[in-house]
Amino acid sequence: MRHNTEFRVIRNAFALFWGRAAVMAFSFFFIIYAARLLKVDDFGKYALVRGYFELFLSLCSAGLSNIITREIAKQRSMASQYLSSSVVLVIVLALIAACIMLGVVYIFPYASVTRSAALLACIALLPAAISVVYQAGFLAFERAELISYGVVVENLLRTNLSILALYMGYGLHSLFVVLILARVVMLGVYAWLWNRRIAAFKWSFDWTFLKQLIRDWKVFTVESWLSDAFANFDIIALSAFRGEYAVGLYSAAHRIVGLGSIVATSYASASFPYMSQLFERSKEKFRRISESSIKYMMALVLPAVIVLSILSDRIILLLYGSEYEASIGIFRVLIWILLLKFLNPYLSFLLFAQGKQNKSLQVISVSLTFYVLITPLIVSRLGDVGMAWALLLSTFVAFCLYIYFAVDHEVLKNTLAAFGRIALAAVGVGALVMAVKGLPLAVIPAVAMTAYIPLFLLFRVVSPDELRQLRRLVSRQPQDGDGPLVADARPASGEVER
Protein backbone atom coordinates (compact mmCIF):
# COMPACT_ATOMS: atom_id res chain seq x y z
CA MET A 1 0.00 0.00 0.00
CA ARG A 2 1.33 3.46 -0.94
CA HIS A 3 1.64 5.77 2.07
CA ASN A 4 2.31 9.45 2.31
CA THR A 5 5.84 9.57 3.71
CA GLU A 6 5.16 12.26 6.28
CA PHE A 7 2.19 10.30 7.54
CA ARG A 8 4.48 7.28 8.04
CA VAL A 9 6.96 9.40 9.98
CA ILE A 10 4.22 10.90 12.18
CA ARG A 11 2.61 7.49 12.64
CA ASN A 12 5.92 5.97 13.75
CA ALA A 13 6.62 8.97 15.98
CA PHE A 14 3.21 8.52 17.58
CA ALA A 15 3.83 4.78 17.97
CA LEU A 16 7.06 5.53 19.83
CA PHE A 17 5.40 8.35 21.75
CA TRP A 18 2.51 6.35 23.16
CA GLY A 19 4.87 3.61 24.29
CA ARG A 20 7.29 6.04 25.86
CA ALA A 21 4.44 8.08 27.33
CA ALA A 22 3.08 4.95 28.96
CA VAL A 23 6.56 4.12 30.21
CA MET A 24 7.02 7.58 31.66
CA ALA A 25 3.59 7.50 33.26
CA PHE A 26 4.26 4.12 34.90
CA SER A 27 7.77 5.14 35.93
CA PHE A 28 6.70 8.53 37.23
CA PHE A 29 3.94 7.02 39.34
CA PHE A 30 6.47 4.59 40.78
CA ILE A 31 9.06 7.34 41.35
CA ILE A 32 6.59 9.42 43.37
CA TYR A 33 5.62 6.35 45.42
CA ALA A 34 9.26 5.32 45.94
CA ALA A 35 10.40 8.87 46.78
CA ARG A 36 7.78 9.19 49.49
CA LEU A 37 8.31 5.69 50.89
CA LEU A 38 12.11 5.46 50.72
CA LYS A 39 12.71 9.06 51.86
CA VAL A 40 15.39 11.28 50.35
CA ASP A 41 18.51 9.27 51.31
CA ASP A 42 17.39 5.83 50.11
CA PHE A 43 15.70 7.36 47.08
CA GLY A 44 19.04 8.96 46.24
CA LYS A 45 20.69 5.52 46.39
CA TYR A 46 18.08 4.08 44.03
CA ALA A 47 18.37 7.01 41.60
CA LEU A 48 22.17 6.76 41.63
CA VAL A 49 22.27 3.05 40.79
CA ARG A 50 19.62 3.49 38.09
CA GLY A 51 21.74 6.32 36.70
CA TYR A 52 24.74 4.00 36.52
CA PHE A 53 22.60 1.30 34.91
CA GLU A 54 21.27 3.64 32.22
CA LEU A 55 24.77 5.01 31.54
CA PHE A 56 26.42 1.62 31.12
CA LEU A 57 23.46 0.24 29.16
CA SER A 58 23.96 3.08 26.73
CA LEU A 59 27.66 2.29 26.56
CA CYS A 60 26.89 -1.34 25.71
CA SER A 61 24.86 -0.39 22.66
CA ALA A 62 26.63 2.90 21.96
CA GLY A 63 26.30 3.92 18.34
CA LEU A 64 25.02 0.51 17.27
CA SER A 65 21.37 1.50 17.34
CA ASN A 66 22.05 4.46 15.05
CA ILE A 67 24.12 2.53 12.54
CA ILE A 68 21.74 -0.47 12.54
CA THR A 69 18.75 1.79 11.91
CA ARG A 70 20.48 3.74 9.15
CA GLU A 71 21.99 0.76 7.28
CA ILE A 72 18.99 -1.60 7.51
CA ALA A 73 16.69 1.25 6.41
CA LYS A 74 18.82 1.55 3.28
CA GLN A 75 19.09 -2.21 2.60
CA ARG A 76 16.62 -4.34 4.55
CA SER A 77 17.92 -7.60 3.10
CA MET A 78 20.98 -7.15 5.35
CA ALA A 79 18.94 -7.20 8.57
CA SER A 80 20.05 -10.67 9.70
CA GLN A 81 23.73 -9.89 9.20
CA TYR A 82 23.52 -6.64 11.14
CA LEU A 83 21.45 -8.09 13.98
CA SER A 84 23.61 -11.21 14.39
CA SER A 85 26.88 -9.29 14.47
CA SER A 86 25.41 -6.64 16.76
CA VAL A 87 24.19 -9.22 19.28
CA VAL A 88 27.70 -10.71 19.52
CA LEU A 89 29.19 -7.25 19.96
CA VAL A 90 26.78 -6.11 22.69
CA ILE A 91 27.30 -9.32 24.68
CA VAL A 92 31.02 -8.62 24.84
CA LEU A 93 30.39 -4.95 25.63
CA ALA A 94 27.88 -5.80 28.35
CA LEU A 95 30.41 -7.98 30.15
CA ILE A 96 33.07 -5.27 29.92
CA ALA A 97 30.60 -2.59 31.02
CA ALA A 98 29.57 -4.64 34.07
CA CYS A 99 33.18 -4.92 35.21
CA ILE A 100 33.80 -1.20 34.74
CA MET A 101 30.57 -0.28 36.52
CA LEU A 102 31.46 -2.35 39.57
CA GLY A 103 34.95 -0.87 39.61
CA VAL A 104 33.60 2.68 39.55
CA VAL A 105 31.04 1.97 42.28
CA TYR A 106 33.74 0.61 44.57
CA ILE A 107 36.07 3.58 43.92
CA PHE A 108 33.60 6.09 45.39
CA PRO A 109 32.73 5.87 49.11
CA TYR A 110 29.17 4.71 48.58
CA ALA A 111 27.18 2.77 51.17
CA SER A 112 27.37 -1.04 51.02
CA VAL A 113 23.70 -1.28 50.04
CA THR A 114 24.41 0.96 47.03
CA ARG A 115 27.27 -1.30 45.91
CA SER A 116 25.27 -4.53 46.22
CA ALA A 117 22.37 -2.95 44.31
CA ALA A 118 24.82 -2.01 41.55
CA LEU A 119 25.90 -5.66 41.31
CA LEU A 120 22.31 -6.68 40.63
CA ALA A 121 21.96 -3.89 38.05
CA CYS A 122 25.00 -5.30 36.20
CA ILE A 123 23.18 -8.59 35.63
CA ALA A 124 20.32 -6.75 33.92
CA LEU A 125 22.71 -5.16 31.40
CA LEU A 126 22.90 -8.20 29.10
CA PRO A 127 19.20 -8.70 28.25
CA ALA A 128 18.69 -4.93 28.17
CA ALA A 129 21.52 -4.39 25.65
CA ILE A 130 20.27 -7.11 23.29
CA SER A 131 16.80 -5.57 23.47
CA VAL A 132 18.24 -2.27 22.18
CA VAL A 133 19.52 -4.12 19.08
CA TYR A 134 16.01 -5.41 18.39
CA GLN A 135 14.58 -1.90 18.86
CA ALA A 136 16.94 -0.51 16.23
CA GLY A 137 15.86 -3.24 13.82
CA PHE A 138 12.17 -2.52 14.36
CA LEU A 139 12.76 1.18 13.77
CA ALA A 140 14.62 0.49 10.51
CA PHE A 141 11.57 -1.42 9.26
CA GLU A 142 9.35 1.49 10.38
CA ARG A 143 7.56 -0.75 12.87
CA ALA A 144 7.91 1.55 15.87
CA GLU A 145 4.72 0.18 17.42
CA LEU A 146 6.57 -3.09 18.10
CA ILE A 147 9.10 -1.20 20.22
CA SER A 148 6.24 0.26 22.23
CA TYR A 149 4.75 -3.19 22.88
CA GLY A 150 7.99 -4.33 24.50
CA VAL A 151 8.59 -1.25 26.62
CA VAL A 152 5.00 -1.18 27.85
CA VAL A 153 5.12 -4.85 28.89
CA GLU A 154 8.47 -4.31 30.62
CA ASN A 155 7.32 -1.24 32.49
CA LEU A 156 3.97 -2.67 33.53
CA LEU A 157 5.75 -5.68 34.97
CA ARG A 158 8.56 -3.72 36.59
CA THR A 159 6.39 -0.95 38.03
CA ASN A 160 3.80 -3.24 39.54
CA LEU A 161 6.29 -5.72 40.99
CA SER A 162 8.45 -2.90 42.35
CA ILE A 163 5.51 -1.26 44.10
CA LEU A 164 4.49 -4.64 45.49
CA ALA A 165 8.04 -5.30 46.73
CA LEU A 166 8.25 -1.93 48.50
CA TYR A 167 4.77 -2.37 49.96
CA MET A 168 5.84 -5.74 51.39
CA GLY A 169 8.95 -4.16 52.89
CA TYR A 170 11.66 -5.80 50.77
CA GLY A 171 13.71 -2.63 50.26
CA LEU A 172 16.21 -1.39 47.69
CA HIS A 173 17.64 -4.74 46.51
CA SER A 174 14.26 -6.06 45.47
CA LEU A 175 13.87 -3.24 42.94
CA PHE A 176 16.90 -4.45 41.01
CA VAL A 177 15.88 -8.10 41.17
CA VAL A 178 12.64 -6.97 39.54
CA LEU A 179 14.67 -5.01 36.96
CA ILE A 180 16.49 -8.19 35.91
CA LEU A 181 13.23 -10.11 35.51
CA ALA A 182 11.56 -7.29 33.57
CA ARG A 183 14.43 -6.93 31.09
CA VAL A 184 14.53 -10.68 30.43
CA VAL A 185 10.79 -10.62 29.69
CA MET A 186 11.27 -7.60 27.40
CA LEU A 187 13.92 -9.46 25.39
CA GLY A 188 11.63 -12.46 25.03
CA VAL A 189 8.80 -10.25 23.78
CA TYR A 190 11.06 -8.65 21.16
CA ALA A 191 12.37 -11.98 19.91
CA TRP A 192 8.80 -13.25 19.53
CA LEU A 193 7.63 -10.08 17.77
CA TRP A 194 10.56 -10.16 15.32
CA ASN A 195 9.72 -13.69 14.25
CA ARG A 196 6.00 -13.00 14.01
CA ARG A 197 5.90 -9.48 12.53
CA ILE A 198 9.17 -9.01 10.61
CA ALA A 199 10.73 -12.30 9.53
CA ALA A 200 11.98 -15.53 11.00
CA PHE A 201 15.31 -14.66 12.57
CA LYS A 202 18.20 -16.38 10.82
CA TRP A 203 21.57 -16.42 12.52
CA SER A 204 23.99 -14.96 10.00
CA PHE A 205 27.25 -14.23 11.77
CA ASP A 206 30.46 -13.61 9.86
CA TRP A 207 33.77 -12.40 11.29
CA THR A 208 34.54 -10.31 8.22
CA PHE A 209 31.17 -8.57 8.47
CA LEU A 210 31.69 -7.99 12.21
CA LYS A 211 35.06 -6.34 11.54
CA GLN A 212 33.44 -4.05 8.96
CA LEU A 213 30.64 -3.23 11.40
CA ILE A 214 33.19 -2.32 14.07
CA ARG A 215 35.02 -0.04 11.63
CA ASP A 216 31.78 1.76 10.73
CA TRP A 217 30.74 1.82 14.36
CA LYS A 218 33.82 3.50 15.83
CA VAL A 219 32.88 7.12 15.14
CA PHE A 220 29.27 6.50 16.19
CA THR A 221 30.57 4.80 19.32
CA VAL A 222 32.81 7.58 20.54
CA GLU A 223 30.07 10.14 19.90
CA SER A 224 27.49 8.02 21.72
CA TRP A 225 29.77 7.30 24.65
CA LEU A 226 30.44 10.98 25.12
CA SER A 227 26.72 11.78 24.74
CA ASP A 228 25.83 9.18 27.37
CA ALA A 229 28.53 10.47 29.69
CA PHE A 230 27.07 13.96 29.22
CA ALA A 231 23.55 12.72 29.97
CA ASN A 232 24.54 10.97 33.21
CA PHE A 233 27.43 13.10 34.44
CA ASP A 234 25.22 15.20 36.70
CA ILE A 235 24.04 12.33 38.91
CA ILE A 236 27.50 10.80 39.25
CA ALA A 237 29.28 14.12 39.84
CA LEU A 238 26.67 15.23 42.36
CA SER A 239 27.02 11.95 44.27
CA ALA A 240 30.77 12.53 44.47
CA PHE A 241 30.53 16.20 45.50
CA ARG A 242 27.41 16.23 47.67
CA GLY A 243 26.46 12.61 48.50
CA GLU A 244 23.42 10.40 47.90
CA TYR A 245 21.03 12.70 49.80
CA ALA A 246 21.68 15.48 47.28
CA VAL A 247 21.12 12.99 44.46
CA GLY A 248 17.67 12.29 45.88
CA LEU A 249 16.69 15.98 45.81
CA TYR A 250 18.16 16.54 42.35
CA SER A 251 16.61 13.38 40.86
CA ALA A 252 13.16 14.30 42.11
CA ALA A 253 13.29 17.50 40.02
CA HIS A 254 15.06 15.88 37.08
CA ARG A 255 12.44 13.14 36.70
CA ILE A 256 9.76 15.72 35.91
CA VAL A 257 11.90 17.21 33.14
CA GLY A 258 12.38 13.74 31.70
CA LEU A 259 8.63 13.44 31.19
CA GLY A 260 8.68 16.20 28.59
CA SER A 261 11.41 14.83 26.34
CA ILE A 262 9.47 11.80 25.11
CA VAL A 263 7.75 13.68 22.27
CA ALA A 264 11.03 15.00 20.91
CA THR A 265 12.93 11.74 21.14
CA SER A 266 10.01 9.89 19.57
CA TYR A 267 9.87 12.23 16.59
CA ALA A 268 13.66 12.33 16.16
CA SER A 269 13.96 8.54 16.27
CA ALA A 270 11.01 7.95 13.95
CA SER A 271 12.18 10.50 11.39
CA PHE A 272 15.81 9.32 11.29
CA PRO A 273 15.39 6.47 8.74
CA TYR A 274 13.36 8.71 6.41
CA MET A 275 15.71 11.69 6.75
CA SER A 276 18.66 9.42 5.92
CA GLN A 277 16.92 8.38 2.69
CA LEU A 278 15.67 11.90 1.88
CA PHE A 279 19.11 13.48 2.12
CA GLU A 280 20.26 11.22 -0.70
CA ARG A 281 17.18 11.95 -2.87
CA SER A 282 16.36 15.63 -2.36
CA LYS A 283 18.51 18.12 -0.44
CA GLU A 284 15.81 20.80 -0.82
CA LYS A 285 13.06 18.70 0.78
CA PHE A 286 15.52 17.65 3.48
CA ARG A 287 16.16 21.32 4.26
CA ARG A 288 12.46 22.24 4.30
CA ILE A 289 11.40 19.40 6.57
CA SER A 290 14.32 20.10 8.93
CA GLU A 291 13.28 23.75 9.23
CA SER A 292 9.61 22.91 9.83
CA SER A 293 10.44 20.28 12.44
CA ILE A 294 12.67 22.63 14.45
CA LYS A 295 10.02 25.36 14.39
CA TYR A 296 7.19 23.10 15.54
CA MET A 297 9.29 21.66 18.36
CA MET A 298 9.99 25.16 19.66
CA ALA A 299 6.32 26.10 19.33
CA LEU A 300 5.30 23.04 21.32
CA VAL A 301 7.75 23.23 24.20
CA LEU A 302 8.58 26.90 24.90
CA PRO A 303 5.17 27.87 26.36
CA ALA A 304 5.15 24.66 28.40
CA VAL A 305 8.56 25.51 29.86
CA ILE A 306 7.43 29.00 30.85
CA VAL A 307 4.25 27.73 32.51
CA LEU A 308 6.07 24.96 34.41
CA SER A 309 8.72 27.41 35.60
CA ILE A 310 6.02 29.69 37.05
CA LEU A 311 4.27 26.78 38.78
CA SER A 312 7.43 24.98 39.95
CA ASP A 313 6.81 25.36 43.69
CA ARG A 314 3.26 24.02 43.51
CA ILE A 315 4.29 21.09 41.31
CA ILE A 316 7.15 19.89 43.55
CA LEU A 317 5.15 20.14 46.78
CA LEU A 318 2.14 18.41 45.22
CA LEU A 319 4.14 15.49 43.88
CA TYR A 320 6.75 14.88 46.57
CA GLY A 321 5.71 16.72 49.71
CA SER A 322 7.51 19.24 51.92
CA GLU A 323 10.52 16.92 52.47
CA TYR A 324 11.59 17.73 48.89
CA GLU A 325 11.08 21.50 49.15
CA ALA A 326 14.77 22.03 48.36
CA SER A 327 14.09 20.55 44.90
CA ILE A 328 12.06 23.62 43.86
CA GLY A 329 15.07 25.76 43.05
CA ILE A 330 16.68 22.89 41.14
CA PHE A 331 13.52 22.35 39.14
CA ARG A 332 13.26 26.04 38.18
CA VAL A 333 16.64 25.76 36.46
CA LEU A 334 16.30 22.26 35.01
CA ILE A 335 12.96 22.96 33.34
CA TRP A 336 14.68 25.26 30.82
CA ILE A 337 16.76 22.30 29.67
CA LEU A 338 13.53 20.79 28.36
CA LEU A 339 13.59 23.11 25.33
CA LEU A 340 17.12 21.98 24.47
CA LYS A 341 16.22 18.33 25.08
CA PHE A 342 13.67 18.70 22.31
CA LEU A 343 16.06 20.24 19.82
CA ASN A 344 19.47 18.67 20.43
CA PRO A 345 18.58 15.02 19.67
CA TYR A 346 16.88 16.01 16.42
CA LEU A 347 19.83 18.17 15.34
CA SER A 348 22.19 15.32 16.14
CA PHE A 349 20.15 12.94 13.95
CA LEU A 350 20.25 15.52 11.15
CA LEU A 351 24.04 15.33 11.27
CA PHE A 352 23.92 11.52 11.20
CA ALA A 353 21.54 11.58 8.23
CA GLN A 354 23.98 13.84 6.35
CA GLY A 355 26.92 11.55 7.16
CA LYS A 356 28.41 14.23 9.46
CA GLN A 357 28.80 12.07 12.55
CA ASN A 358 32.28 13.56 13.00
CA LYS A 359 30.64 16.95 13.56
CA SER A 360 28.35 15.46 16.19
CA LEU A 361 31.43 14.01 17.85
CA GLN A 362 33.02 17.47 17.92
CA VAL A 363 29.87 18.97 19.47
CA ILE A 364 29.66 16.49 22.30
CA SER A 365 33.42 16.61 22.93
CA VAL A 366 33.45 20.38 23.33
CA SER A 367 30.26 20.56 25.41
CA LEU A 368 31.29 17.68 27.70
CA THR A 369 34.70 19.26 28.29
CA PHE A 370 32.97 22.54 29.14
CA TYR A 371 30.58 20.65 31.46
CA VAL A 372 33.35 18.87 33.36
CA LEU A 373 35.36 22.07 33.79
CA ILE A 374 32.56 24.33 35.06
CA THR A 375 30.80 21.80 37.31
CA PRO A 376 33.23 21.94 40.29
CA LEU A 377 33.29 25.75 40.14
CA ILE A 378 29.52 26.21 40.07
CA VAL A 379 28.63 23.40 42.51
CA SER A 380 31.17 24.69 45.06
CA ARG A 381 29.42 28.08 45.01
CA LEU A 382 25.75 27.20 44.48
CA GLY A 383 25.46 23.66 45.85
CA ASP A 384 22.79 21.35 44.38
CA VAL A 385 21.31 24.14 42.25
CA GLY A 386 24.77 24.68 40.79
CA MET A 387 24.62 21.19 39.25
CA ALA A 388 21.45 22.20 37.43
CA TRP A 389 23.07 25.42 36.18
CA ALA A 390 26.13 23.52 34.94
CA LEU A 391 23.90 21.15 32.99
CA LEU A 392 21.83 23.99 31.51
CA LEU A 393 24.86 25.99 30.35
CA SER A 394 26.57 22.93 28.87
CA THR A 395 23.44 21.81 27.05
CA PHE A 396 23.08 25.30 25.57
CA VAL A 397 26.68 25.17 24.32
CA ALA A 398 25.87 21.86 22.63
CA PHE A 399 22.74 23.38 21.05
CA CYS A 400 24.68 26.31 19.58
CA LEU A 401 27.23 23.95 18.02
CA TYR A 402 24.59 21.50 16.76
CA ILE A 403 22.58 24.16 14.98
CA TYR A 404 25.74 25.69 13.48
CA PHE A 405 26.80 22.36 11.96
CA ALA A 406 23.40 20.81 11.17
CA VAL A 407 21.55 23.57 9.29
CA ASP A 408 22.52 26.02 6.57
CA HIS A 409 22.43 29.82 6.83
CA GLU A 410 18.95 30.19 5.33
CA VAL A 411 17.39 27.67 7.71
CA LEU A 412 19.16 29.32 10.66
CA LYS A 413 17.80 32.74 9.69
CA ASN A 414 14.25 31.43 9.33
CA THR A 415 14.55 29.50 12.60
CA LEU A 416 15.62 32.60 14.54
CA ALA A 417 12.74 34.59 13.05
CA ALA A 418 10.29 31.83 14.00
CA PHE A 419 11.74 31.67 17.53
CA GLY A 420 11.08 35.39 17.97
CA ARG A 421 7.42 34.98 17.05
CA ILE A 422 7.03 31.89 19.22
CA ALA A 423 8.68 33.67 22.17
CA LEU A 424 6.23 36.57 21.93
CA ALA A 425 3.27 34.18 22.03
CA ALA A 426 4.80 32.15 24.88
CA VAL A 427 5.55 35.25 26.99
CA GLY A 428 1.93 36.30 26.59
CA VAL A 429 0.85 32.94 27.96
CA GLY A 430 3.31 33.28 30.85
CA ALA A 431 1.90 36.68 31.80
CA LEU A 432 -1.61 35.23 31.90
CA VAL A 433 -0.50 32.28 34.04
CA MET A 434 1.19 34.64 36.49
CA ALA A 435 -2.12 36.50 36.82
CA VAL A 436 -4.16 33.33 37.47
CA LYS A 437 -1.53 31.39 39.46
CA GLY A 438 -3.90 31.08 42.39
CA LEU A 439 -6.40 28.98 40.43
CA PRO A 440 -6.54 25.21 40.99
CA LEU A 441 -3.48 23.61 39.41
CA ALA A 442 -5.54 21.35 37.14
CA VAL A 443 -7.29 24.36 35.57
CA ILE A 444 -4.21 26.41 34.66
CA PRO A 445 -2.99 24.25 31.70
CA ALA A 446 -6.40 24.61 30.03
CA VAL A 447 -6.29 28.39 30.53
CA ALA A 448 -2.76 28.52 29.08
CA MET A 449 -3.70 26.45 26.03
CA THR A 450 -6.79 28.53 25.38
CA ALA A 451 -4.66 31.70 25.41
CA TYR A 452 -1.79 30.24 23.36
CA ILE A 453 -3.79 29.21 20.30
CA PRO A 454 -4.97 32.74 19.34
CA LEU A 455 -1.53 34.18 20.17
CA PHE A 456 0.05 31.42 18.05
CA LEU A 457 -2.05 32.55 15.09
CA LEU A 458 -1.76 36.26 15.86
CA PHE A 459 2.04 36.23 15.67
CA ARG A 460 1.91 34.09 12.49
CA VAL A 461 4.00 31.23 13.89
CA VAL A 462 2.46 29.09 11.14
CA SER A 463 1.90 30.50 7.67
CA PRO A 464 -1.43 30.02 5.85
CA ASP A 465 0.32 27.74 3.34
CA GLU A 466 1.62 25.51 6.15
CA LEU A 467 -1.88 25.31 7.64
CA ARG A 468 -3.19 24.08 4.27
CA GLN A 469 -0.39 21.53 4.11
CA LEU A 470 -1.20 20.34 7.63
CA ARG A 471 -4.91 19.96 6.82
CA ARG A 472 -4.03 17.84 3.77
CA LEU A 473 -1.68 15.70 5.85
CA VAL A 474 -4.26 15.10 8.57
CA SER A 475 -6.89 14.22 5.96
CA ARG A 476 -4.33 11.96 4.20
CA GLN A 477 -4.64 13.78 0.87
CA PRO A 478 -0.99 14.18 -0.18
CA GLN A 479 -0.10 16.44 -3.09
CA ASP A 480 3.53 16.02 -4.04
CA GLY A 481 5.58 19.12 -4.40
CA ASP A 482 3.15 21.47 -2.68
CA GLY A 483 5.51 22.75 -0.03
CA PRO A 484 7.83 22.08 2.84
CA LEU A 485 5.74 19.41 4.49
CA VAL A 486 5.34 17.28 1.37
CA ALA A 487 7.83 14.72 0.15
CA ASP A 488 8.10 11.61 -1.96
CA ALA A 489 5.18 9.34 -1.12
CA ARG A 490 6.74 6.16 -2.48
CA PRO A 491 7.28 3.40 0.07
CA ALA A 492 10.85 2.57 0.96
CA SER A 493 12.47 -0.24 -0.97
CA GLY A 494 11.64 -3.57 0.58
CA GLU A 495 8.94 -2.16 2.86
CA VAL A 496 7.12 -4.93 4.65
CA GLU A 497 3.36 -5.37 4.43
CA ARG A 498 1.43 -3.85 7.30
Coordinates of N, CA, C and O in Angstrom, one line a residue, residues 14 17 29 41 57 61 100 110 113 132 138 162 276 285 301 313 345 399 404 411 413 433 442 445 454 465 478:
F14 N 4.3 8.7 16.6 CA 3.2 8.5 17.6 C 3.3 7.1 18.2 O 3.1 7.0 19.4
F17 N 5.8 7.4 20.7 CA 5.4 8.3 21.7 C 4.5 7.7 22.7 O 4.6 7.8 23.9
F29 N 4.8 7.4 38.2 CA 3.9 7.0 39.3 C 4.8 6.3 40.4 O 4.7 6.5 41.6
D41 N 17.2 10.0 51.3 CA 18.5 9.3 51.3 C 18.5 8.0 50.5 O 19.3 7.7 49.6
L57 N 24.3 0.8 30.2 CA 23.5 0.2 29.2 C 23.7 1.0 27.8 O 23.8 0.4 26.8
S61 N 25.4 -0.5 24.0 CA 24.9 -0.4 22.7 C 25.2 0.9 22.0 O 24.6 1.3 21.0
I100 N 33.5 -2.6 34.5 CA 33.8 -1.2 34.7 C 32.9 -0.6 35.7 O 33.3 0.2 36.6
Y110 N 30.6 4.9 48.5 CA 29.2 4.7 48.6 C 28.9 3.7 49.7 O 29.7 2.9 50.1
V113 N 25.0 -0.9 50.7 CA 23.7 -1.3 50.0 C 23.7 -0.7 48.6 O 23.1 -1.4 47.7
V132 N 18.0 -3.5 22.9 CA 18.2 -2.3 22.2 C 18.5 -2.6 20.7 O 18.1 -1.9 19.8
F138 N 13.6 -2.9 14.6 CA 12.2 -2.5 14.4 C 12.0 -1.1 13.8 O 11.2 -0.9 12.9
S162 N 7.6 -3.8 41.5 CA 8.4 -2.9 42.3 C 7.6 -2.3 43.5 O 8.0 -2.2 44.6
S276 N 17.5 10.0 6.5 CA 18.7 9.4 5.9 C 18.4 9.1 4.4 O 19.3 9.4 3.6
K285 N 14.1 19.2 -0.1 CA 13.1 18.7 0.8 C 13.6 18.4 2.2 O 13.0 18.6 3.2
V301 N 7.2 23.4 22.9 CA 7.7 23.2 24.2 C 8.0 24.6 24.9 O 7.9 24.6 26.2
D313 N 7.0 25.6 42.3 CA 6.8 25.4 43.7 C 5.6 24.5 44.0 O 5.6 23.5 44.7
P345 N 18.6 16.3 20.3 CA 18.6 15.0 19.7 C 18.2 15.1 18.2 O 18.8 14.3 17.4
F399 N 23.8 22.9 22.0 CA 22.7 23.4 21.0 C 23.3 24.3 20.0 O 23.1 24.2 18.8
Y404 N 24.7 25.1 14.4 CA 25.7 25.7 13.5 C 26.2 24.6 12.4 O 26.3 25.0 11.2
V411 N 18.2 28.3 6.7 CA 17.4 27.7 7.7 C 17.6 28.3 9.1 O 16.7 28.6 9.8
K413 N 18.5 31.4 9.7 CA 17.8 32.7 9.7 C 16.3 32.6 9.9 O 15.7 33.3 10.7
V433 N -0.6 33.3 33.0 CA -0.5 32.3 34.0 C -0.1 32.9 35.4 O -0.6 32.6 36.4
A442 N -5.0 22.1 38.3 CA -5.5 21.3 37.1 C -6.2 22.2 36.1 O -6.3 21.9 34.9
P445 N -3.4 24.7 33.1 CA -3.0 24.3 31.7 C -4.1 24.5 30.6 O -3.7 24.9 29.5
P454 N -4.8 31.5 20.1 CA -5.0 32.7 19.3 C -3.7 33.5 19.2 O -3.4 34.2 18.2
D465 N 0.0 28.9 4.2 CA 0.3 27.7 3.3 C 0.6 26.5 4.2 O 0.2 25.4 3.8
P478 N -2.3 13.6 0.2 CA -1.0 14.2 -0.2 C -1.0 14.7 -1.6 O -1.6 14.2 -2.5

